[in-house]
Amino acid sequence: MNGEAKSSLSGRAMRWAIALTEEKSVTGTGGEASFGPWLADELRREAAFRHAETWTIEVEPEDGRHCVAMLVRGTGRATIVLTGHYDTVTTRDYGDLEDLATQPQQLTQALRKTLAMAEAPAVRRARDDFASEEFLAGRGLLDMKAGLTAGLAVCAAFAESTNAAGNFLFIAVPDEENNSAGARKAAQVLTEIAGEHELDIFAAINLDAIADDGDGSKGRVIALGTVGKLLPTAHVVGVPAHSGFPLSGPNAATIAAAIAARVEWASELTDDSRSLPGTPPSLLSIRDGKSGYDVTTPAAAFATFNVLSYRRTPDEVLERFDRLCADAASACLAELKRRRHFQHGSAAIDLLETIPLHRYEAVLDRLDAEARSRLGAVGASLAAGDLPLPEQCRLVTD
Ligand SMILES: [Zn+2]
């Protein structure tokens, strides 16, 4: 590629990345809902895309959030899909600078000032990065509006070249930071789009950023393959006790905490690929089933984990997860028994010998038809609401 083409590629990418960042689109807000139609209009207005076909696809009827698709044709049927999400996480964590969170230039300047006096090593590194003028801050700029615009810049260069072989199908989706409703919708309609437009899709590139805690070079590669994600949850049922008599039964939240401590960063759930170390599991949420303060110990508690895998099947991951939960629960129970023995000798109240562990589907198998249909109705009504998926699962299990 010659110098001029290169500079128009990066110049465009930067200009569009800032414009997309300035259009705020935090997951679950009105900004996310209006972003799709806004982006489609912007693309239709770009001179480079005047021959491209751009349209929006609503995630569900009446949902309000849209995937944005743009087909840039060259010659033939071979097609590469370039895709990514346009929703972002919250801007709240910018604190006093929140108002500038989606104004990259102003935010970067303000951060330079804020960081000027700080001495912690990480902050100094950030300050040096900003001083180099090679970095821009902004909510959603890295994750992942810059990725989308890198793809758009390539589409524009492709659209402007003559007789280019192949086609690009660009698809931007909402809801990645939540339930991936946009990506799931896009996957659902992809075959239809390919059929209707006579395309042979032979590759898809997810334009999202790759985290790089080294010198930045890893962040510029295209990684092959996919990473699977599971969200296993331990729903712990204990025996609620008045806190004046805590030995009456095991505390669900204490057992959940033991499970959380056992699973966090566990090598047993870290799936290395042939060339890369895997990402260890981490606790995403832990809470008990109480709705307010009282002096009874929690009857139930829930711990939800992020588990990524390269090669393991969901069954393998769940088997490993089961084993860690069982280990942690029985170790916790043994320790509680030891403490109780020290304080009250052997005459105290009986505790369970072990804590039984069941998969959700095994519990489901034991239900009669009527109970199952009641549960189905609960699930359907929860699915129609806007609670996050883990919360829906918690309520169904409860
Ligand atoms: Zn992302």
CSV table of C-alpha atoms and ligand atoms in Angstrom, one decimal:
chain,number,residue,atom,x,y,z
A,1,MET,CA,0.0,0.0,0.0
A,2,ASN,CA,1.4,3.4,-0.8
A,3,GLY,CA,1.9,6.2,1.8
A,4,GLU,CA,-1.1,8.2,0.7
A,5,ALA,CA,-3.5,5.3,0.8
A,6,LYS,CA,-2.1,4.3,4.2
A,7,SER,CA,-2.6,7.8,5.6
A,8,SER,CA,-6.1,8.1,4.3
A,9,LEU,CA,-6.8,4.7,5.9
A,10,SER,CA,-5.6,5.7,9.4
A,11,GLY,CA,-6.9,9.3,9.0
A,12,ARG,CA,-10.3,8.0,8.2
A,13,ALA,CA,-10.2,5.4,10.9
A,14,MET,CA,-9.3,8.1,13.5
A,15,ARG,CA,-11.9,10.6,12.3
A,16,TRP,CA,-14.7,8.0,12.4
A,17,ALA,CA,-13.5,6.5,15.7
A,18,ILE,CA,-13.9,9.8,17.4
A,19,ALA,CA,-17.3,10.5,15.7
A,20,LEU,CA,-18.6,7.0,16.8
A,21,THR,CA,-17.2,7.5,20.4
A,22,GLU,CA,-19.0,10.9,20.6
A,23,GLU,CA,-22.3,9.2,19.9
A,24,LYS,CA,-22.8,7.7,23.3
A,25,SER,CA,-24.1,4.1,23.4
A,26,VAL,CA,-24.0,2.6,26.9
A,27,THR,CA,-25.6,-0.9,27.0
A,28,GLY,CA,-29.2,-0.8,28.0
A,29,THR,CA,-29.7,3.0,27.5
A,30,GLY,CA,-31.6,5.0,24.9
A,31,GLY,CA,-28.2,5.9,23.4
A,32,GLU,CA,-27.7,2.2,22.5
A,33,ALA,CA,-31.2,2.1,20.9
A,34,SER,CA,-30.6,5.2,18.8
A,35,PHE,CA,-27.1,4.3,17.8
A,36,GLY,CA,-28.0,1.7,15.1
A,37,PRO,CA,-30.2,4.0,12.9
A,38,TRP,CA,-27.7,6.9,13.5
A,39,LEU,CA,-24.8,4.8,12.3
A,40,ALA,CA,-26.7,3.5,9.2
A,41,ASP,CA,-27.5,7.2,8.3
A,42,GLU,CA,-23.9,8.2,8.7
A,43,LEU,CA,-22.7,5.3,6.5
A,44,ARG,CA,-25.3,6.2,3.8
A,45,ARG,CA,-24.0,9.8,3.9
A,46,GLU,CA,-20.3,8.8,3.4
A,47,ALA,CA,-19.2,9.4,-0.2
A,48,ALA,CA,-17.0,6.3,-0.1
A,49,PHE,CA,-20.1,4.1,0.6
A,50,ARG,CA,-22.4,5.7,-2.0
A,51,HIS,CA,-22.6,2.4,-3.9
A,52,ALA,CA,-22.8,0.2,-0.8
A,53,GLU,CA,-26.1,-1.1,0.4
A,54,THR,CA,-26.8,-0.3,4.1
A,55,TRP,CA,-29.7,-1.4,6.2
A,56,THR,CA,-30.7,-2.0,9.8
A,57,ILE,CA,-32.1,-5.2,11.4
A,58,GLU,CA,-34.1,-4.9,14.6
A,59,VAL,CA,-32.9,-7.3,17.3
A,60,GLU,CA,-36.6,-8.4,18.0
A,61,PRO,CA,-39.8,-6.7,16.9
A,62,GLU,CA,-40.4,-3.7,19.2
A,63,ASP,CA,-37.0,-4.2,20.8
A,64,GLY,CA,-35.7,-0.8,19.6
A,65,ARG,CA,-32.0,-1.9,19.2
A,66,HIS,CA,-30.7,-2.5,15.7
A,67,CYS,CA,-27.8,-4.4,14.0
A,68,VAL,CA,-26.4,-2.3,11.2
A,69,ALA,CA,-25.4,-4.1,8.0
A,70,MET,CA,-23.5,-2.7,5.0
A,71,LEU,CA,-22.6,-4.7,1.9
A,72,VAL,CA,-19.6,-3.3,-0.1
A,73,ARG,CA,-19.4,-5.2,-3.4
A,74,GLY,CA,-16.3,-5.9,-5.4
A,75,THR,CA,-16.6,-8.8,-7.9
A,76,GLY,CA,-17.7,-12.4,-7.4
A,77,ARG,CA,-19.4,-14.1,-4.5
A,78,ALA,CA,-16.6,-14.5,-2.0
A,79,THR,CA,-17.3,-12.4,1.1
A,80,ILE,CA,-15.6,-11.5,4.3
A,81,VAL,CA,-17.7,-10.5,7.3
A,82,LEU,CA,-16.3,-7.7,9.4
A,83,THR,CA,-18.2,-7.4,12.6
A,84,GLY,CA,-18.2,-5.9,16.1
A,85,HIS,CA,-20.3,-4.3,18.8
A,86,TYR,CA,-21.1,-0.7,19.2
A,87,ASP,CA,-22.5,-0.7,22.8
A,88,THR,CA,-20.1,0.3,25.6
A,89,VAL,CA,-19.9,-0.2,29.3
A,90,THR,CA,-20.9,2.6,31.7
A,91,THR,CA,-19.2,6.0,31.8
A,92,ARG,CA,-19.7,6.3,35.6
A,93,ASP,CA,-16.2,5.1,36.4
A,94,TYR,CA,-14.7,8.3,35.0
A,95,GLY,CA,-15.9,10.0,38.2
A,96,ASP,CA,-15.5,13.8,38.0
A,97,LEU,CA,-14.6,13.5,34.3
A,98,GLU,CA,-17.7,11.6,33.4
A,99,ASP,CA,-19.1,14.5,31.3
A,100,LEU,CA,-16.0,14.2,29.0
A,101,ALA,CA,-16.1,10.4,28.8
A,102,THR,CA,-17.2,10.4,25.2
A,103,GLN,CA,-15.2,13.4,24.1
A,104,PRO,CA,-11.8,11.8,23.3
A,105,GLN,CA,-9.7,14.9,22.8
A,106,GLN,CA,-11.0,16.9,25.7
A,107,LEU,CA,-10.9,13.8,28.0
A,108,THR,CA,-7.3,13.0,27.0
A,109,GLN,CA,-6.3,16.6,27.8
A,110,ALA,CA,-8.2,16.5,31.1
A,111,LEU,CA,-6.6,13.2,32.0
A,112,ARG,CA,-3.1,14.6,31.2
A,113,LYS,CA,-3.8,17.3,33.8
A,114,THR,CA,-5.2,14.9,36.4
A,115,LEU,CA,-2.3,12.5,36.0
A,116,ALA,CA,0.4,15.2,36.0
A,117,MET,CA,1.1,15.0,39.8
A,118,ALA,CA,0.4,11.3,40.4
A,119,GLU,CA,3.4,9.0,41.3
A,120,ALA,CA,2.1,5.4,41.3
A,121,PRO,CA,3.9,3.3,38.6
A,122,ALA,CA,0.8,2.5,36.7
A,123,VAL,CA,-0.3,6.1,36.6
A,124,ARG,CA,3.1,7.2,35.5
A,125,ARG,CA,3.0,4.8,32.6
A,126,ALA,CA,-0.4,6.1,31.6
A,127,ARG,CA,0.9,9.7,31.8
A,128,ASP,CA,3.9,8.8,29.6
A,129,ASP,CA,1.5,7.1,27.1
A,130,PHE,CA,-0.6,10.3,26.9
A,131,ALA,CA,2.4,12.5,26.6
A,132,SER,CA,3.5,10.5,23.6
A,133,GLU,CA,0.4,11.7,21.7
A,134,GLU,CA,-0.1,8.2,20.4
A,135,PHE,CA,-3.0,7.5,22.7
A,136,LEU,CA,-6.5,8.8,22.9
A,137,ALA,CA,-8.9,8.1,25.8
A,138,GLY,CA,-12.7,7.7,25.5
A,139,ARG,CA,-15.4,5.4,26.7
A,140,GLY,CA,-15.8,2.7,24.1
A,141,LEU,CA,-13.0,4.0,21.9
A,142,LEU,CA,-10.9,0.9,22.3
A,143,ASP,CA,-13.8,-1.4,23.1
A,144,MET,CA,-14.6,-1.2,20.4
A,145,LYS,CA,-15.5,1.7,18.2
A,146,ALA,CA,-11.9,2.0,17.0
A,147,GLY,CA,-12.2,-1.6,15.8
A,148,LEU,CA,-15.4,-0.9,13.9
A,149,THR,CA,-13.8,2.1,12.2
A,150,ALA,CA,-10.7,0.1,11.3
A,151,GLY,CA,-13.0,-2.2,9.5
A,152,LEU,CA,-14.9,0.7,7.9
A,153,ALA,CA,-11.7,2.3,6.7
A,154,VAL,CA,-10.8,-1.0,5.0
A,155,CYS,CA,-14.3,-1.1,3.5
A,156,ALA,CA,-13.9,2.4,2.2
A,157,ALA,CA,-10.5,1.7,0.6
A,158,PHE,CA,-11.9,-1.5,-0.9
A,159,ALA,CA,-15.0,0.4,-2.3
A,160,GLU,CA,-12.7,3.0,-3.9
A,161,SER,CA,-10.4,0.4,-5.6
A,162,THR,CA,-11.3,-0.8,-9.1
A,163,ASN,CA,-12.3,-4.3,-9.9
A,164,ALA,CA,-11.4,-5.5,-6.4
A,165,ALA,CA,-12.2,-9.3,-6.0
A,166,GLY,CA,-14.7,-10.3,-3.4
A,167,ASN,CA,-17.1,-8.4,-1.1
A,168,PHE,CA,-17.2,-7.1,2.5
A,169,LEU,CA,-20.2,-7.5,4.7
A,170,PHE,CA,-19.9,-5.1,7.6
A,171,ILE,CA,-22.2,-5.8,10.6
A,172,ALA,CA,-22.2,-3.7,13.8
A,173,VAL,CA,-24.3,-5.1,16.7
A,174,PRO,CA,-25.6,-3.9,20.1
A,175,ASP,CA,-25.7,-5.6,23.5
A,176,GLU,CA,-22.3,-7.3,23.6
A,177,GLU,CA,-21.6,-6.0,27.1
A,178,ASN,CA,-24.8,-7.7,28.3
A,179,ASN,CA,-26.5,-10.7,26.6
A,180,SER,CA,-25.1,-10.4,23.0
A,181,ALA,CA,-28.6,-10.1,21.6
A,182,GLY,CA,-27.2,-8.3,18.6
A,183,ALA,CA,-24.6,-10.8,17.7
A,184,ARG,CA,-27.1,-13.7,18.2
A,185,LYS,CA,-29.6,-11.9,15.9
A,186,ALA,CA,-26.8,-11.3,13.3
A,187,ALA,CA,-25.8,-15.0,13.4
A,188,GLN,CA,-29.4,-16.0,12.9
A,189,VAL,CA,-29.9,-13.8,9.7
A,190,LEU,CA,-26.5,-14.4,8.2
A,191,THR,CA,-27.5,-17.3,6.0
A,192,GLU,CA,-30.6,-15.4,4.8
A,193,ILE,CA,-28.5,-12.4,3.9
A,194,ALA,CA,-25.9,-14.6,2.1
A,195,GLY,CA,-28.7,-16.3,0.1
A,196,GLU,CA,-30.5,-13.1,-0.8
A,197,HIS,CA,-27.4,-11.3,-2.0
A,198,GLU,CA,-25.7,-14.3,-3.5
A,199,LEU,CA,-22.7,-14.3,-1.3
A,200,ASP,CA,-20.3,-17.1,-0.2
A,201,ILE,CA,-19.1,-16.2,3.2
A,202,PHE,CA,-15.8,-17.7,3.8
A,203,ALA,CA,-14.4,-15.8,6.8
A,204,ALA,CA,-15.6,-13.5,9.6
A,205,ILE,CA,-13.3,-11.2,11.5
A,206,ASN,CA,-14.3,-9.9,14.9
A,207,LEU,CA,-12.8,-6.4,15.0
A,208,ASP,CA,-12.8,-6.2,18.8
A,209,ALA,CA,-9.6,-5.3,20.6
A,210,ILE,CA,-7.2,-8.0,21.9
A,211,ALA,CA,-5.9,-7.1,25.4
A,212,ASP,CA,-2.2,-6.6,25.4
A,213,ASP,CA,-0.4,-6.0,28.6
A,214,GLY,CA,3.0,-6.1,26.9
A,215,ASP,CA,4.4,-3.7,24.3
A,216,GLY,CA,1.2,-3.4,22.2
A,217,SER,CA,2.2,-5.6,19.3
A,218,LYS,CA,-0.1,-8.4,20.3
A,219,GLY,CA,-3.0,-6.0,20.1
A,220,ARG,CA,-2.4,-5.6,16.4
A,221,VAL,CA,-2.7,-9.2,15.4
A,222,ILE,CA,-5.7,-11.1,14.1
A,223,ALA,CA,-6.2,-14.2,16.3
A,224,LEU,CA,-7.4,-17.4,14.7
A,225,GLY,CA,-10.2,-19.4,16.3
A,226,THR,CA,-12.8,-18.5,18.9
A,227,VAL,CA,-13.0,-18.5,22.7
A,228,GLY,CA,-16.0,-20.2,24.3
A,229,LYS,CA,-17.6,-18.6,27.3
A,230,LEU,CA,-19.7,-20.2,30.0
A,231,LEU,CA,-21.3,-18.6,33.0
A,232,PRO,CA,-21.6,-21.4,35.6
A,233,THR,CA,-23.4,-20.4,38.7
A,234,ALA,CA,-23.4,-22.1,42.1
A,235,HIS,CA,-26.8,-21.8,43.8
A,236,VAL,CA,-26.2,-22.8,47.5
A,237,VAL,CA,-29.0,-23.7,49.8
A,238,GLY,CA,-28.2,-23.6,53.5
A,239,VAL,CA,-30.1,-23.8,56.7
A,240,PRO,CA,-31.2,-20.3,57.9
A,241,ALA,CA,-30.5,-19.8,61.6
A,242,HIS,CA,-31.1,-17.0,64.0
A,243,SER,CA,-27.7,-15.4,64.5
A,244,GLY,CA,-28.0,-16.0,68.3
A,245,PHE,CA,-27.8,-19.7,67.5
A,246,PRO,CA,-25.6,-19.8,64.4
A,247,LEU,CA,-24.6,-23.5,64.9
A,248,SER,CA,-28.2,-24.6,64.0
A,249,GLY,CA,-27.2,-25.0,60.4
A,250,PRO,CA,-24.6,-24.2,57.7
A,251,ASN,CA,-24.8,-20.7,56.3
A,252,ALA,CA,-25.4,-20.7,52.5
A,253,ALA,CA,-23.4,-17.5,52.0
A,254,THR,CA,-20.4,-18.9,53.8
A,255,ILE,CA,-20.4,-22.0,51.6
A,256,ALA,CA,-20.8,-19.8,48.5
A,257,ALA,CA,-17.8,-17.7,49.7
A,258,ALA,CA,-15.7,-20.9,50.0
A,259,ILE,CA,-16.7,-22.0,46.5
A,260,ALA,CA,-15.8,-18.5,45.2
A,261,ALA,CA,-12.4,-18.7,46.9
A,262,ARG,CA,-11.8,-22.1,45.4
A,263,VAL,CA,-12.8,-21.3,41.9
A,264,GLU,CA,-11.2,-17.9,41.5
A,265,TRP,CA,-8.1,-18.2,39.2
A,266,ALA,CA,-8.3,-22.0,39.5
A,267,SER,CA,-5.8,-23.7,37.2
A,268,GLU,CA,-8.4,-26.6,36.8
A,269,LEU,CA,-10.7,-24.2,34.9
A,270,THR,CA,-7.9,-22.5,32.9
A,271,ASP,CA,-7.9,-23.9,29.4
A,272,ASP,CA,-4.6,-23.2,27.7
A,273,SER,CA,-4.5,-23.3,23.9
A,274,ARG,CA,-1.5,-24.8,22.1
A,275,SER,CA,0.2,-21.5,21.9
A,276,LEU,CA,-1.5,-19.2,24.4
A,277,PRO,CA,-2.0,-19.4,28.2
A,278,GLY,CA,-5.7,-19.5,28.9
A,279,THR,CA,-7.7,-16.9,30.9
A,280,PRO,CA,-8.3,-18.1,34.5
A,281,PRO,CA,-11.9,-18.2,35.8
A,282,SER,CA,-13.1,-15.3,37.9
A,283,LEU,CA,-16.1,-14.5,40.1
A,284,LEU,CA,-18.5,-12.1,38.4
A,285,SER,CA,-21.1,-11.8,41.1
A,286,ILE,CA,-21.8,-13.2,44.5
A,287,ARG,CA,-24.9,-12.4,46.6
A,288,ASP,CA,-27.3,-14.0,49.0
A,289,GLY,CA,-31.1,-14.3,48.6
A,290,LYS,CA,-32.0,-11.8,51.3
A,291,SER,CA,-33.9,-8.7,50.3
A,292,GLY,CA,-33.1,-6.7,53.4
A,293,TYR,CA,-31.3,-6.7,56.8
A,294,ASP,CA,-32.4,-9.1,59.5
A,295,VAL,CA,-30.5,-11.3,62.0
A,296,THR,CA,-31.2,-14.6,60.3
A,297,THR,CA,-28.4,-16.2,58.3
A,298,PRO,CA,-29.0,-16.4,54.5
A,299,ALA,CA,-31.0,-19.4,53.3
A,300,ALA,CA,-29.6,-19.2,49.8
A,301,ALA,CA,-26.6,-17.7,48.0
A,302,PHE,CA,-25.4,-17.5,44.4
A,303,ALA,CA,-22.0,-17.2,42.9
A,304,THR,CA,-21.6,-16.6,39.1
A,305,PHE,CA,-18.3,-17.2,37.4
A,306,ASN,CA,-16.8,-16.3,34.0
A,307,VAL,CA,-15.1,-19.4,32.5
A,308,LEU,CA,-13.4,-19.2,29.1
A,309,SER,CA,-12.3,-22.1,27.1
A,310,TYR,CA,-10.4,-22.8,23.8
A,311,ARG,CA,-11.0,-26.6,23.4
A,312,ARG,CA,-13.0,-27.9,26.3
A,313,THR,CA,-16.6,-28.7,25.8
A,314,PRO,CA,-19.3,-27.2,28.1
A,315,ASP,CA,-19.7,-30.7,29.7
A,316,GLU,CA,-16.0,-30.9,30.5
A,317,VAL,CA,-16.0,-27.4,32.0
A,318,LEU,CA,-19.1,-28.2,34.1
A,319,GLU,CA,-17.6,-31.4,35.3
A,320,ARG,CA,-14.5,-29.5,36.5
A,321,PHE,CA,-16.7,-26.8,38.0
A,322,ASP,CA,-18.8,-29.4,39.9
A,323,ARG,CA,-15.6,-31.0,41.3
A,324,LEU,CA,-14.3,-27.7,42.6
A,325,CYS,CA,-17.7,-26.8,44.1
A,326,ALA,CA,-17.9,-30.2,45.8
A,327,ASP,CA,-14.3,-29.9,47.1
A,328,ALA,CA,-14.8,-26.4,48.4
A,329,ALA,CA,-18.2,-27.1,50.1
A,330,SER,CA,-16.9,-30.2,51.9
A,331,ALA,CA,-13.7,-28.5,53.0
A,332,CYS,CA,-15.8,-25.6,54.3
A,333,LEU,CA,-18.2,-28.0,56.1
A,334,ALA,CA,-15.3,-29.9,57.7
A,335,GLU,CA,-13.7,-26.7,58.9
A,336,LEU,CA,-17.1,-25.6,60.4
A,337,LYS,CA,-17.4,-28.9,62.2
A,338,ARG,CA,-13.9,-28.5,63.6
A,339,ARG,CA,-14.7,-25.1,64.9
A,340,ARG,CA,-18.0,-26.2,66.4
A,341,HIS,CA,-16.3,-29.2,68.1
A,342,PHE,CA,-13.8,-26.8,69.8
A,343,GLN,CA,-16.5,-24.6,71.2
A,344,HIS,CA,-19.2,-27.1,72.1
A,345,GLY,CA,-17.7,-30.5,72.2
A,346,SER,CA,-19.4,-33.3,70.4
A,347,ALA,CA,-22.8,-32.8,72.0
A,348,ALA,CA,-23.8,-30.0,69.7
A,349,ILE,CA,-26.4,-30.2,67.0
A,350,ASP,CA,-25.8,-32.6,64.1
A,351,LEU,CA,-24.5,-31.2,60.9
A,352,LEU,CA,-24.8,-32.9,57.5
A,353,GLU,CA,-22.1,-35.5,56.6
A,354,THR,CA,-21.6,-34.0,53.2
A,355,ILE,CA,-23.2,-31.3,51.0
A,356,PRO,CA,-25.0,-33.0,48.1
A,357,LEU,CA,-24.4,-31.3,44.7
A,358,HIS,CA,-26.9,-31.4,41.8
A,359,ARG,CA,-26.9,-30.0,38.3
A,360,TYR,CA,-29.9,-27.9,37.4
A,361,GLU,CA,-31.1,-30.5,34.8
A,362,ALA,CA,-31.0,-33.3,37.4
A,363,VAL,CA,-33.3,-31.2,39.7
A,364,LEU,CA,-35.5,-30.5,36.7
A,365,ASP,CA,-35.8,-34.2,35.9
A,366,ARG,CA,-37.4,-34.8,39.3
A,367,LEU,CA,-40.2,-32.4,38.7
A,368,ASP,CA,-43.7,-33.7,37.6
A,369,ALA,CA,-45.3,-32.3,34.4
A,370,GLU,CA,-47.3,-29.7,36.2
A,371,ALA,CA,-44.3,-28.3,38.1
A,372,ARG,CA,-42.4,-28.2,34.9
A,373,SER,CA,-45.0,-26.3,33.1
A,374,ARG,CA,-45.3,-23.8,36.0
A,375,LEU,CA,-41.5,-23.4,35.8
A,376,GLY,CA,-41.7,-22.9,32.1
A,377,ALA,CA,-44.2,-20.1,32.6
A,378,VAL,CA,-42.0,-18.4,35.2
A,379,GLY,CA,-39.0,-18.7,32.8
A,380,ALA,CA,-41.0,-17.2,29.9
A,381,SER,CA,-42.3,-14.3,31.9
A,382,LEU,CA,-38.7,-13.6,33.1
A,383,ALA,CA,-37.4,-13.8,29.6
A,384,ALA,CA,-39.9,-11.2,28.5
A,385,GLY,CA,-38.6,-8.7,31.1
A,386,ASP,CA,-35.4,-6.9,31.1
A,387,LEU,CA,-33.5,-8.6,34.0
A,388,PRO,CA,-30.0,-9.7,33.1
A,389,LEU,CA,-29.6,-13.3,32.1
A,390,PRO,CA,-27.8,-14.5,35.3
A,391,GLU,CA,-30.6,-12.9,37.4
A,392,GLN,CA,-33.2,-14.7,35.4
A,393,CYS,CA,-31.4,-18.0,35.9
A,394,ARG,CA,-31.1,-17.3,39.6
A,395,LEU,CA,-34.9,-16.7,39.9
A,396,VAL,CA,-35.8,-19.7,37.9
A,397,THR,CA,-33.5,-21.9,40.0
A,398,ASP,CA,-34.8,-20.4,43.2
B,1,ZN,ZN,-15.6,-5.5,23.1
